[in-house]
Every structure is written in structure tokens, then in C-alpha cells.
GROMACS .gro file of C-alpha atoms in nm:
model
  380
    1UNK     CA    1   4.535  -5.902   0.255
    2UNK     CA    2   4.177  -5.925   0.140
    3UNK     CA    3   3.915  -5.990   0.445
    4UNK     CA    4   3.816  -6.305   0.293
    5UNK     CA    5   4.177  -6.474   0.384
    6UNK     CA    6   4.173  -6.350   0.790
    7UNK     CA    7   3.978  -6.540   1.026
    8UNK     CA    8   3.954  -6.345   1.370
    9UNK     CA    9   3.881  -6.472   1.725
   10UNK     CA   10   3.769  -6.174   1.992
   11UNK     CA   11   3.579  -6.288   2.301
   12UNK     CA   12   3.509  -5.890   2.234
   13UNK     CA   13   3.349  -5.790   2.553
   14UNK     CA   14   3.553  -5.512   2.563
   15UNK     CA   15   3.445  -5.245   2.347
   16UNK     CA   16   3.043  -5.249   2.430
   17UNK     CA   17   3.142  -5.283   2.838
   18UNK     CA   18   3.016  -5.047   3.047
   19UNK     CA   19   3.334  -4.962   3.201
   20UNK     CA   20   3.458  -4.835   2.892
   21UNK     CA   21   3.511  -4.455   2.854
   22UNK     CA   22   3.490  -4.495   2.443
   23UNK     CA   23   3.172  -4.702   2.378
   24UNK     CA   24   3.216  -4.913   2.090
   25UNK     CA   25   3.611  -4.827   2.054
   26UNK     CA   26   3.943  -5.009   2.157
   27UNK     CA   27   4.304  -4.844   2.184
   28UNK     CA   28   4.617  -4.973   2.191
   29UNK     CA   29   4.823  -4.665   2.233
   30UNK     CA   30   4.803  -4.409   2.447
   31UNK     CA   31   4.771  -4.003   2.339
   32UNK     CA   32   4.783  -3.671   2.489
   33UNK     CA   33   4.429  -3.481   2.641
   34UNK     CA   34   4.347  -3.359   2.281
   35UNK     CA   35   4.473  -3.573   2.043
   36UNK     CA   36   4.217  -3.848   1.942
   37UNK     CA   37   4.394  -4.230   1.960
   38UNK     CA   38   4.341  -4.450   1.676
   39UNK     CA   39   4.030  -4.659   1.733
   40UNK     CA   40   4.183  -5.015   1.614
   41UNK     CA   41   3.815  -5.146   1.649
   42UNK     CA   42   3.669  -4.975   1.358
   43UNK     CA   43   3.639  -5.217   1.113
   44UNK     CA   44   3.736  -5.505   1.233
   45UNK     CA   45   3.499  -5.833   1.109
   46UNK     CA   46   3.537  -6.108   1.362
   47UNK     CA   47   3.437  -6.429   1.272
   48UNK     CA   48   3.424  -6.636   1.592
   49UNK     CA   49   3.290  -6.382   1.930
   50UNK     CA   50   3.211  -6.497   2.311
   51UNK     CA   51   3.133  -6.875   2.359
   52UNK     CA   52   3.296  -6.950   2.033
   53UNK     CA   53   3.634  -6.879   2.091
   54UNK     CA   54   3.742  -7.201   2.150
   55UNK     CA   55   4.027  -7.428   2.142
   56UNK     CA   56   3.772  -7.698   1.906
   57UNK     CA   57   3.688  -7.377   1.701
   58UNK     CA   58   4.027  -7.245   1.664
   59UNK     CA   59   4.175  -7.609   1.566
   60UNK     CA   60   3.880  -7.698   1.321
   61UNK     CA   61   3.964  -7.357   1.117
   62UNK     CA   62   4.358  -7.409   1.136
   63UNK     CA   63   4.304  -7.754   0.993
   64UNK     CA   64   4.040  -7.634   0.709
   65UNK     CA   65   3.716  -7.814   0.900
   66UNK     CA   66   3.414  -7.673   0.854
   67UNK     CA   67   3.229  -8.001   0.928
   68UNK     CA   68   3.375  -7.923   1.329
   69UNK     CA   69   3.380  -7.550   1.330
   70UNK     CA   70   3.097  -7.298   1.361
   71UNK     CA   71   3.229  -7.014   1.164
   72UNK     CA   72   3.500  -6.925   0.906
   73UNK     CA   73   3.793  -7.207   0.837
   74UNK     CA   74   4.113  -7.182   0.660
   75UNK     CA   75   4.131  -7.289   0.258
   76UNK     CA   76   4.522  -7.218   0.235
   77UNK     CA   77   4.721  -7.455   0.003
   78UNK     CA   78   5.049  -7.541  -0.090
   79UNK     CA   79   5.164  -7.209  -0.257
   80UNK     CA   80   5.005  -7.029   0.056
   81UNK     CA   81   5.161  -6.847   0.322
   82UNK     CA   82   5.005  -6.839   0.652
   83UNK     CA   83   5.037  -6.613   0.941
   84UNK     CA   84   4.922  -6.620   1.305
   85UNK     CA   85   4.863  -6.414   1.562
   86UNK     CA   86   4.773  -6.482   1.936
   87UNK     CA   87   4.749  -6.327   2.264
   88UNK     CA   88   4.610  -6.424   2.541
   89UNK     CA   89   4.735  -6.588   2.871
   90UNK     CA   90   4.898  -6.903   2.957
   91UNK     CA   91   5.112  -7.153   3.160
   92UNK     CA   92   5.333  -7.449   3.087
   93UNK     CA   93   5.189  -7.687   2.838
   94UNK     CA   94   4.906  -7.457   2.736
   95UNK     CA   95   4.765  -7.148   2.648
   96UNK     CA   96   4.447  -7.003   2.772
   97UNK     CA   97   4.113  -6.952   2.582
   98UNK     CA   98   3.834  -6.772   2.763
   99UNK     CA   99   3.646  -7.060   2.923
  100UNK     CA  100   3.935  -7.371   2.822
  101UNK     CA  101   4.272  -7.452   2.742
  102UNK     CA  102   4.474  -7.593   2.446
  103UNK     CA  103   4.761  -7.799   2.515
  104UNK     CA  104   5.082  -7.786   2.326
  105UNK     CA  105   5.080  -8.158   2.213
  106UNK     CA  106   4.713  -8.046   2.077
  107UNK     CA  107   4.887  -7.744   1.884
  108UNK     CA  108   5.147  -7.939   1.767
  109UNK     CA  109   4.965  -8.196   1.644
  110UNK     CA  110   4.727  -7.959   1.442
  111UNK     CA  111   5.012  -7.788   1.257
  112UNK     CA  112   5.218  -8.096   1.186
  113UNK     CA  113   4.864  -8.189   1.055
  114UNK     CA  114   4.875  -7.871   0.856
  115UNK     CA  115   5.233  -7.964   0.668
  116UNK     CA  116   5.054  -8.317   0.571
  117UNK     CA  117   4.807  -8.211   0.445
  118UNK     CA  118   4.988  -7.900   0.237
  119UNK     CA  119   4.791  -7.647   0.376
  120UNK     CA  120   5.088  -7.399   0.386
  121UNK     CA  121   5.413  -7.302   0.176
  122UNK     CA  122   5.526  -7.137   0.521
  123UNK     CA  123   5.402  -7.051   0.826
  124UNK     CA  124   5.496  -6.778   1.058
  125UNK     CA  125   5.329  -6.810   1.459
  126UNK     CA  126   5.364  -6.486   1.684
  127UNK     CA  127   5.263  -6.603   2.024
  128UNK     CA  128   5.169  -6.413   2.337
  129UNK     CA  129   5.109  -6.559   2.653
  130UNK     CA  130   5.271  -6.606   2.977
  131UNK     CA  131   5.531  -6.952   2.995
  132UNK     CA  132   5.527  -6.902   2.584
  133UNK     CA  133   5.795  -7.061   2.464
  134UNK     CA  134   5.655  -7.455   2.629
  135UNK     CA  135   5.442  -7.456   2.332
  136UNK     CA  136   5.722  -7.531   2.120
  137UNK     CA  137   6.008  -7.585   2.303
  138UNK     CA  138   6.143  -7.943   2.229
  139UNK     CA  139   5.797  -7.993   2.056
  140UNK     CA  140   5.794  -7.765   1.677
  141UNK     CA  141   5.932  -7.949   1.481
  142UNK     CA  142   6.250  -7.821   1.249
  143UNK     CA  143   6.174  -7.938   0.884
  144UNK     CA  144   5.821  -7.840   0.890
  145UNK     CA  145   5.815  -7.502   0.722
  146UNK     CA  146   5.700  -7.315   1.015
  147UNK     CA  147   5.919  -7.032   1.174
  148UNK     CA  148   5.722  -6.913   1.535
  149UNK     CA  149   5.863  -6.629   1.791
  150UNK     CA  150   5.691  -6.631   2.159
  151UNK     CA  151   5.652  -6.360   2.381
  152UNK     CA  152   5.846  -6.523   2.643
  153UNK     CA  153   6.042  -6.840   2.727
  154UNK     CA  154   5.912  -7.140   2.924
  155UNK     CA  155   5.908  -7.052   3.241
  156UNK     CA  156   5.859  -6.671   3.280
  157UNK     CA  157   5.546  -6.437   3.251
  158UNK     CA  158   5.492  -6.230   2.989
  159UNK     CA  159   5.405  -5.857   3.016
  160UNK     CA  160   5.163  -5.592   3.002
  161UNK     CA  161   5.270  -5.211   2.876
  162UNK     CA  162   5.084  -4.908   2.819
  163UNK     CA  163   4.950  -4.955   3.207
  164UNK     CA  164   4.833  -4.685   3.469
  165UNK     CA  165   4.887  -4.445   3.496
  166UNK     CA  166   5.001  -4.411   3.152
  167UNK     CA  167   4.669  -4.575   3.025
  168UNK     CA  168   4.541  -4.222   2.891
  169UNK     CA  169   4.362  -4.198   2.589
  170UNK     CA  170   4.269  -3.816   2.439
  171UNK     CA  171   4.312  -3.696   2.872
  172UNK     CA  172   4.118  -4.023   2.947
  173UNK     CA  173   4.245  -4.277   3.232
  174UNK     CA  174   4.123  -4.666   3.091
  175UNK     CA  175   4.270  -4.776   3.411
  176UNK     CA  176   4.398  -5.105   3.218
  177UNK     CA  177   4.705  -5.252   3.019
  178UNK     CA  178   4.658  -5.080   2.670
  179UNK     CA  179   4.865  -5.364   2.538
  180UNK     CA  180   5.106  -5.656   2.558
  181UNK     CA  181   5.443  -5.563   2.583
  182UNK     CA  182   5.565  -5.808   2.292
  183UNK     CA  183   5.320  -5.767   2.077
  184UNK     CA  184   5.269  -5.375   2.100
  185UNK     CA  185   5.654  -5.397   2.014
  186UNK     CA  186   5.602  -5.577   1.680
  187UNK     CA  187   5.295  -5.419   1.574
  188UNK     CA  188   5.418  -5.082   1.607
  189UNK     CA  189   5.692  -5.251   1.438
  190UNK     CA  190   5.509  -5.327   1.148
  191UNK     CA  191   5.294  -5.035   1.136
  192UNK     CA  192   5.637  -4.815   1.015
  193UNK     CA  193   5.570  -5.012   0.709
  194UNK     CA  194   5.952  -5.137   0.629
  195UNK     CA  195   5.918  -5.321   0.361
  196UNK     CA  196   6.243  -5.446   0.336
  197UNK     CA  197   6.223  -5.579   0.704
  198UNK     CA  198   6.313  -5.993   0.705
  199UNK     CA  199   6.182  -6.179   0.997
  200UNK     CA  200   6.520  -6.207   1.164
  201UNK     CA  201   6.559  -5.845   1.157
  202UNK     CA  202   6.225  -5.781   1.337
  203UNK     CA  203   6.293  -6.072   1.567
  204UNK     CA  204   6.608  -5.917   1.679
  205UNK     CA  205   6.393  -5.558   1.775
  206UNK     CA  206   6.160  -5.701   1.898
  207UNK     CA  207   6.397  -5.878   2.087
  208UNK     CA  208   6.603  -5.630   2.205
  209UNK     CA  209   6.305  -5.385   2.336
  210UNK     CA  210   6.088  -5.609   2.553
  211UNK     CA  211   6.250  -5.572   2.792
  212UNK     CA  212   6.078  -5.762   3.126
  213UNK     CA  213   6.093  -6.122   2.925
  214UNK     CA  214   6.335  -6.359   2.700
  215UNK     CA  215   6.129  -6.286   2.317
  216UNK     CA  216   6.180  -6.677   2.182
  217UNK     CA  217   6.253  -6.824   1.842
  218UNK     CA  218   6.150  -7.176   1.714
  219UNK     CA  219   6.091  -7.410   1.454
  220UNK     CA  220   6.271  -7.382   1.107
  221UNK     CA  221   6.520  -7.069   1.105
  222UNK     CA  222   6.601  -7.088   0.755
  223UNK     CA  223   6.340  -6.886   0.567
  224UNK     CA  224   6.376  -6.564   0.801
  225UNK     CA  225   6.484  -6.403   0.592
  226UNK     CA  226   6.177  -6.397   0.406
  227UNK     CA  227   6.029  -6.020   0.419
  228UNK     CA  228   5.845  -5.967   0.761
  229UNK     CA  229   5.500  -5.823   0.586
  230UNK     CA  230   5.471  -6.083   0.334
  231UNK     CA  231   5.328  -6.257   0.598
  232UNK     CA  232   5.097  -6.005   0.710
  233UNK     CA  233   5.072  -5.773   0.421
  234UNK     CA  234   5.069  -5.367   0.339
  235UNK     CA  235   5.022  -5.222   0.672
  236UNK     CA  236   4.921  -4.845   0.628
  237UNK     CA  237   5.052  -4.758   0.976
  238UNK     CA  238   4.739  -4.511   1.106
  239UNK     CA  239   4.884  -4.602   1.501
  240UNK     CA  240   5.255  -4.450   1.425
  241UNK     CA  241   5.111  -4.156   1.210
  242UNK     CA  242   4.920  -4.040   1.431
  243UNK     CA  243   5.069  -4.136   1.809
  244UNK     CA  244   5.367  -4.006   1.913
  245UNK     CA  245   5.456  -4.161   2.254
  246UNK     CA  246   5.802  -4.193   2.487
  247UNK     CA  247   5.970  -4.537   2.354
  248UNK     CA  248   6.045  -4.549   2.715
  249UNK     CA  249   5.740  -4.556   2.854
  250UNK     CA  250   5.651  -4.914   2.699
  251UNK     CA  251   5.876  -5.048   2.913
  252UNK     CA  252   5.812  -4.810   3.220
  253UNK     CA  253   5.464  -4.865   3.250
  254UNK     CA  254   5.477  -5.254   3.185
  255UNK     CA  255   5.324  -5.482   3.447
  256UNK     CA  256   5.341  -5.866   3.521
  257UNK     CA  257   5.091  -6.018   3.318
  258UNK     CA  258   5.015  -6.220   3.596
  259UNK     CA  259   4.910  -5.841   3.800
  260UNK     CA  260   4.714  -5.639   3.527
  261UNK     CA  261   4.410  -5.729   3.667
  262UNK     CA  262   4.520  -5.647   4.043
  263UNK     CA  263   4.669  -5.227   3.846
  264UNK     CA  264   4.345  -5.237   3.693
  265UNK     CA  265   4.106  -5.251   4.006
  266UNK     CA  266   4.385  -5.052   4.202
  267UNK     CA  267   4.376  -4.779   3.921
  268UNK     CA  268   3.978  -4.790   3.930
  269UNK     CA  269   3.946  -4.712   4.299
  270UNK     CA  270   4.280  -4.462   4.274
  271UNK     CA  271   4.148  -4.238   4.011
  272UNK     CA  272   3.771  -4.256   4.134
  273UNK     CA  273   3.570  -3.973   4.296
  274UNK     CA  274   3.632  -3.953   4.636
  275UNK     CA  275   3.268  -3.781   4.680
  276UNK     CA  276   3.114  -4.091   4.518
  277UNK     CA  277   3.150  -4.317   4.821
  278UNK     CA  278   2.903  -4.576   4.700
  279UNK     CA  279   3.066  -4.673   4.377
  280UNK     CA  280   3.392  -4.612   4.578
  281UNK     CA  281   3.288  -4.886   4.800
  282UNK     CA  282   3.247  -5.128   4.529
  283UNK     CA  283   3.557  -5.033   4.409
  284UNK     CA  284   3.746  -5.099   4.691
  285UNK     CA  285   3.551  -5.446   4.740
  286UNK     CA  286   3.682  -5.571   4.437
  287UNK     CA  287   4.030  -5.465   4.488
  288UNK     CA  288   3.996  -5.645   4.828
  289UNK     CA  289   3.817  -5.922   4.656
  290UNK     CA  290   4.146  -5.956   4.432
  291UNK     CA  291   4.387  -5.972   4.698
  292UNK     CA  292   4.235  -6.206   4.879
  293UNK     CA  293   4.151  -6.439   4.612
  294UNK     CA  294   4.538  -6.427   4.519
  295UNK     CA  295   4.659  -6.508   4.880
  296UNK     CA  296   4.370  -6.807   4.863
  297UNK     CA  297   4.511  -6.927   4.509
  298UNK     CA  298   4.896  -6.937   4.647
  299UNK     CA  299   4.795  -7.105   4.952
  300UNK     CA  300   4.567  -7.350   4.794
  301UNK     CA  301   4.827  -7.496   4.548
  302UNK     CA  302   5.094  -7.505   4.808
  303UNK     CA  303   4.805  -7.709   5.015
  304UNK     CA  304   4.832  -7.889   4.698
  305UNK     CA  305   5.158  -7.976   4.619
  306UNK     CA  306   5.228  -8.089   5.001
  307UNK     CA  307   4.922  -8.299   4.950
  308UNK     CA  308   5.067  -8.490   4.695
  309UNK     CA  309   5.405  -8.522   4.789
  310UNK     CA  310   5.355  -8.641   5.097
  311UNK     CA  311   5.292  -9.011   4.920
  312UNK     CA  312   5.569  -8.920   4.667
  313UNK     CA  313   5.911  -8.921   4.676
  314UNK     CA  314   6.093  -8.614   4.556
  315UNK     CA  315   6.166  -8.211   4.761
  316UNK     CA  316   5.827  -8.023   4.793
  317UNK     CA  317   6.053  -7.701   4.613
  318UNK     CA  318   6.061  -7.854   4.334
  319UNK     CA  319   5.742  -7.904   4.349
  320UNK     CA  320   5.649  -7.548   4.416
  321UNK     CA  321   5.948  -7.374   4.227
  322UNK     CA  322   6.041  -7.616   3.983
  323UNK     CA  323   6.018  -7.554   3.613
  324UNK     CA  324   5.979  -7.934   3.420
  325UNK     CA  325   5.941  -7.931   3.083
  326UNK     CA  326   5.574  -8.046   3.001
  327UNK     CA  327   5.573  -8.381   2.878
  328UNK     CA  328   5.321  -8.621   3.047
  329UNK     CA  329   4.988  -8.392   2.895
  330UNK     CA  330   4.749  -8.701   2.967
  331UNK     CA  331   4.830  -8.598   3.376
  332UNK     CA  332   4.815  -8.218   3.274
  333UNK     CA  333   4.523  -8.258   3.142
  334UNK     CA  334   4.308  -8.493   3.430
  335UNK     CA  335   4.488  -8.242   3.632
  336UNK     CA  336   4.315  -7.935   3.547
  337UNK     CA  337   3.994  -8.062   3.420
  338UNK     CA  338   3.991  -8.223   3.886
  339UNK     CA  339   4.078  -7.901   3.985
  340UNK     CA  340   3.826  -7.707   3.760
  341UNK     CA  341   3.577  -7.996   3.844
  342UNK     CA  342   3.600  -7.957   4.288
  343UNK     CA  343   3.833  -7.613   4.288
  344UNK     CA  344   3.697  -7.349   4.042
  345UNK     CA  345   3.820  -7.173   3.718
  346UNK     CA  346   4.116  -7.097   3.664
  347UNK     CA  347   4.176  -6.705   3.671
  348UNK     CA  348   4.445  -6.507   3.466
  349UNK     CA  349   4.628  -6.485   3.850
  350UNK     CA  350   4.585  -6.843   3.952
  351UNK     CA  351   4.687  -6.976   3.584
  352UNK     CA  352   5.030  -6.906   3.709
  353UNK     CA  353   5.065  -7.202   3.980
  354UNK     CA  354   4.957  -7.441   3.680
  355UNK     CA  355   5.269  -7.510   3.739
  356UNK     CA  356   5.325  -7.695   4.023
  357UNK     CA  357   5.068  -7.931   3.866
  358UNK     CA  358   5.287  -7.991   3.621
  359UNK     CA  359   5.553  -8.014   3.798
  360UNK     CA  360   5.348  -8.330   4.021
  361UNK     CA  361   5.236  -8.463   3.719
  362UNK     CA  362   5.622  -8.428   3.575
  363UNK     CA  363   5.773  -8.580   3.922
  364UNK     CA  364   5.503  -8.837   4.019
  365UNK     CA  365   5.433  -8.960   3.683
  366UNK     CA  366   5.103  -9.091   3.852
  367UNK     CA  367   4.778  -8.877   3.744
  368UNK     CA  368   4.624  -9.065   3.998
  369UNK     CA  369   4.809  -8.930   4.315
  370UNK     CA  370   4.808  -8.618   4.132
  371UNK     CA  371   4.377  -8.554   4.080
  372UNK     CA  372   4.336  -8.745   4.406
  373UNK     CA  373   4.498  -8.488   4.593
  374UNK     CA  374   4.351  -8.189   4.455
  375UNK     CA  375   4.052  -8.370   4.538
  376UNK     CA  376   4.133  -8.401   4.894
  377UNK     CA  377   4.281  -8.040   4.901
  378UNK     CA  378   3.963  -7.882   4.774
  379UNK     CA  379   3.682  -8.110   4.893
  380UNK     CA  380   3.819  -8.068   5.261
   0.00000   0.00000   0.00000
């Protein structure tokens, strides 16, 4: 696929960071002390970086407008395929950009807006994110020419692999998730080059070895069994050349999306110098600082939820526990911009209990009672 035809969204504060042990490089796979990983930085032109990756960004280039975006936008047409790819995290109704949210009924809109306006022959959607498959569950439609596979269903996390403390690169502990379980399974996927691989038969791998979540189909099922990389093109598989790792260990060292950030400050301060007490005191601080903010987080939205149910009919569990389907995104919405507004941001942890939210949005049906009592909650 020629560069000029891939648009690419990295916050990309990852590479340069200080805590990095390979300035300017990113892995994906781990390797044994003395074998070099593949470095799936190099080369990589991204086209929208830091403040830019946005949900108005990322809309404005799937619908082809430049007049709204700030970089690159998409010129497909009718005899076009399109593919997408995108990981990050998420919660019912939505899907998380660094500083904002997109909705499903946003999403949904924008590629139904794509079939009008023949921007596509077909469309294929890999998704990764936590709660997934509420993007387009009851929402894609069927007849539209797009085929899209999630990471998870509606209501479950998805999951992080390639964690510590098998996280090495070339002997080298990066203390993080290397990877998403889902999508390291298709990618490595695709990088044995199959090229007589349909969609369907990668779906049902891909399937079959992520293991921690429910992998998701939707949308129009008839053309899968279009080839897999026509989609994506010639893949010249550097990653499975060159990286021989357990098969097992993908699913071994995965982690709760929801917890990589609490393995990654508990593999910081693990693996640090003991004789370095001052950076091991920082270290420890923000592991602390974690823990604490999740007990604050689960307490808070269970403050929350009692809050608003106590002028509400309904059973506070469902409240809490409850999985509704996100329909009422006007409430979702006014929800989350309140309890950004008097709470704080929402955190990769705390993204989780965006559900009970939408659960008082989905059992009230009254944004009112809903941002008034996240009001209260926080304010007090």
C-alpha cells in the first residue's frame, strides 16, 4: 500500500520518553538478551501526533474533510477498499482518544455517511478497546458494505499480552504491556504473509487464541471471504522472521486492560535498584499513588450511583453491575462531559465504571437526575 493511501494517528509519546530503554524505538514483541527486536517505529510517517488525535480529526479524515481536519483526509471512492485499524481504550458507548471520547452513534453515523457518499467498495474495521463490541452491537448496520471484528464483546475488558515480566526486549525489562492481546494476535497473523487467508479464516484464529475475551464479528458477513491482506496489503513479515517467542506466553503474560498501568508501576519499582533509594521512593509513590486513586475511583461512582438512585426507582446492582445496552447517548454524553467538568479525567482505570453512568442514564432515562448527582457526589 503506497504511504500516500494510510493516514496514521499516534499520540506518540512513547518512543522519545524518558522512561524508555530504546530512545526513539517501539517493540511489540519480545526477544531473548542478544537478539535485537524489530523496531516497528522505524519508518513510520504519522500524520496526526499529540493534541491532534482527536475524535473531530479522526471523523473529518474518515469522511474526506479537509475543510474540518488539520492533517491528511481520506480520498477513497467507490472502487476503493478501506481498512481500519484502532486501539486504544474504551467503555460502553465509546471509545477513548487521548484527551476525549467518540461515541458509537458518532461512529456510526460517520460510516453510514461514508456508504452515501461512496467513499468505499468495502470496508473492513479491526477494533481494540475495552467493552468493544457496543460500538456496533445493534448499531452497524448489515447492508452497508462494512465487515468489523472487535477485540471484545460489550461488556468485558479487553487485554494486554507481552506484560512483565515477559516485557524483555534484547535482555531489557520495558516494564509495560508490549501489546494488545487481540491485535498482537492478528498482526502476527498477518505478518506470516498467507495470502490465501479470507477474513473468516483469520477471524476464526484470531478467535480461537485470545484467549481472556469474546473476539466479535459485525456488520455485513457476506464478503469474508474476501482475502484478509487485500485489505491491508503485502506484509513482508520482519516481526515473525526474526522473533521466535512461546505461543503460550501471549496468553500467560496477558493482563486486564483495565490493570496495565497498575503491572507497569509495580514492575518499575520490582525490577529497580534497591541501592537507588531516591528514585525507589518515587517509584513506590506512584505505585501507591495508583492504588489509591483506584480505591477513590470505585468508591466515587458507587457514591454515584446511590446518589442517583436514591430519587429513582430501580435496584442500585443494576446500577453498579448492570450491563444496558447504550442507547440514550444525549445522557451519556452530559454525563461525562459533568463528571469531567466537577470530577476529573477520566483515566484508563476509572474508564471502566463508565458504566454505571450508563447504566443511570439507561434506567433513569433523565440526564437531569443523572449530571445532578454527579454534581452533588463530587462538589460535596
Amino acid at each position: 500500500v503506497s504511504a500516500d493511501n494510510i493516514i496514521t494517528f499516534s499520540y506518540d509519546d512513547v518512543a522519545n520518553s524518558r522512561q524508555n530503554p530504546f530512545p526513539g524505538k517501539l517493540f511489540n514483541k519480545p526477544t531473548e538478551e542478544g537478539t535485537p527486536g524489530v523496531d516497528v517505529y522505524e519508518g513510520c510517517k504519522i500524520d496526526y501526533s499529540g493534541r491532534d488525535v482527536t475524535p473531530e480529526n479522526f471523523l473529518a479524515a474518515l469522511k474526506g474533510d479537509s475543510s474540518k481536519a488539520s492533517g491528511k483526509v481520506l480520498k477513497s471512492g467507490a472502487e476503493d477498499r478501506v481498512f481500519i485499524n484502532f486501539a486504544d481504550h474504551g467503555a460502553p458507548g465509546l471509545i477513548a482518544f487521548p484527551h476525549s471520547e467518540l461515541h458509537a452513534d458518532d461512529l456510526i453515523d460517520a460510516l453510514k455517511y461514508m456508504n452515501e457518499n461512496k467513499m468505499y467498495n468495502e470496508l473492513v474495521f479491526y477494533l481494540e478497546a475495552c467493552e468493544s463490541g457496543s460500538m456496533f452491537e445493534d448499531k452497524l448496520p448489515e447492508d452497508i458494505k462494512i465487515y468489523a471484528t472487535t477485540a471484545a464483546n460489550a461488556h468485558e475488558s479487553s487485554w494486554g499480552t507481552y506484560c512483565p515480566p515477559s516485557s524483555k526486549v534484547d535482555g531489557k525489562n520495558l516494564n509495560t504491556c508490549l501489546g494488545d492481546l487481540y491485535s498482537v494476535n492478528w498482526m502476527e497473523d498477518a505478518d506470516l504473509a498467507n495470502t490465501t487467508e479470507s477474513l473468516d479464516d483469520q477471524f476464526q484464529k484470531v478467535k480461537a487464541e485470545t484467549s481472556k475475551s469474546h473476539v466479535m464479528e459485525y456488520g455485513e458477513l457476506d464478503f469474508d471471504s474476501q482475502k484478509a491482506d487485500s485489505f491491508w496489503g503485502k506484509v513482508a513479515a520482519p516481526a515473525f522472521r526474526y522473533s521466535k517467542v512461546d505461543p503460550s506466553i501471549k496468553s500467560s503474560s496477558a493482563v486486564d486492560s483495565r490493570d496495565v498501568g497498575l503491572t507497569t508501576f509495580y514492575s518499575q519499582y520490582l525490577t529497580s535498584d534497591p541501592r537507588d533509594l531516591k528514585n525507589r521512593r518515587k517509584l513506590a509513590e506512584k505505585l501507591i499513588a495508583e492504588i489509591e486513586f483506584r480505591q477513590w475511583s470505585d468508591e466515587l461512582f458507587s457514591k454515584i450511583a446511590e446518589k442517583v438512585m436514591m430519587s429513582n426507582n430501580g435496584m442500585l446492582s443494576d446500577a453498579l453491575y448492570g450491563h444496558r445496552k447504550p442507547v440514550s447517548f444525549q445522557c451519556h454524553k452530559a454525563a461525562i462531559k459533568q463528571y469531567k467538568s466537577v470530577c476529573g479525567e477520566l483515566t484508563d482505570y476509572s474508564l471502566k465504571h463508565v458504566r454505571v453512568l450508563v447504566n443511570l442514564c439507561e434506567i433513569t432515562k433523565d440526564t437531569e437526575s443523572v449530571t445532578n448527582g454527579i454534581k452533588e457526589v463530587c462538589q460535596a
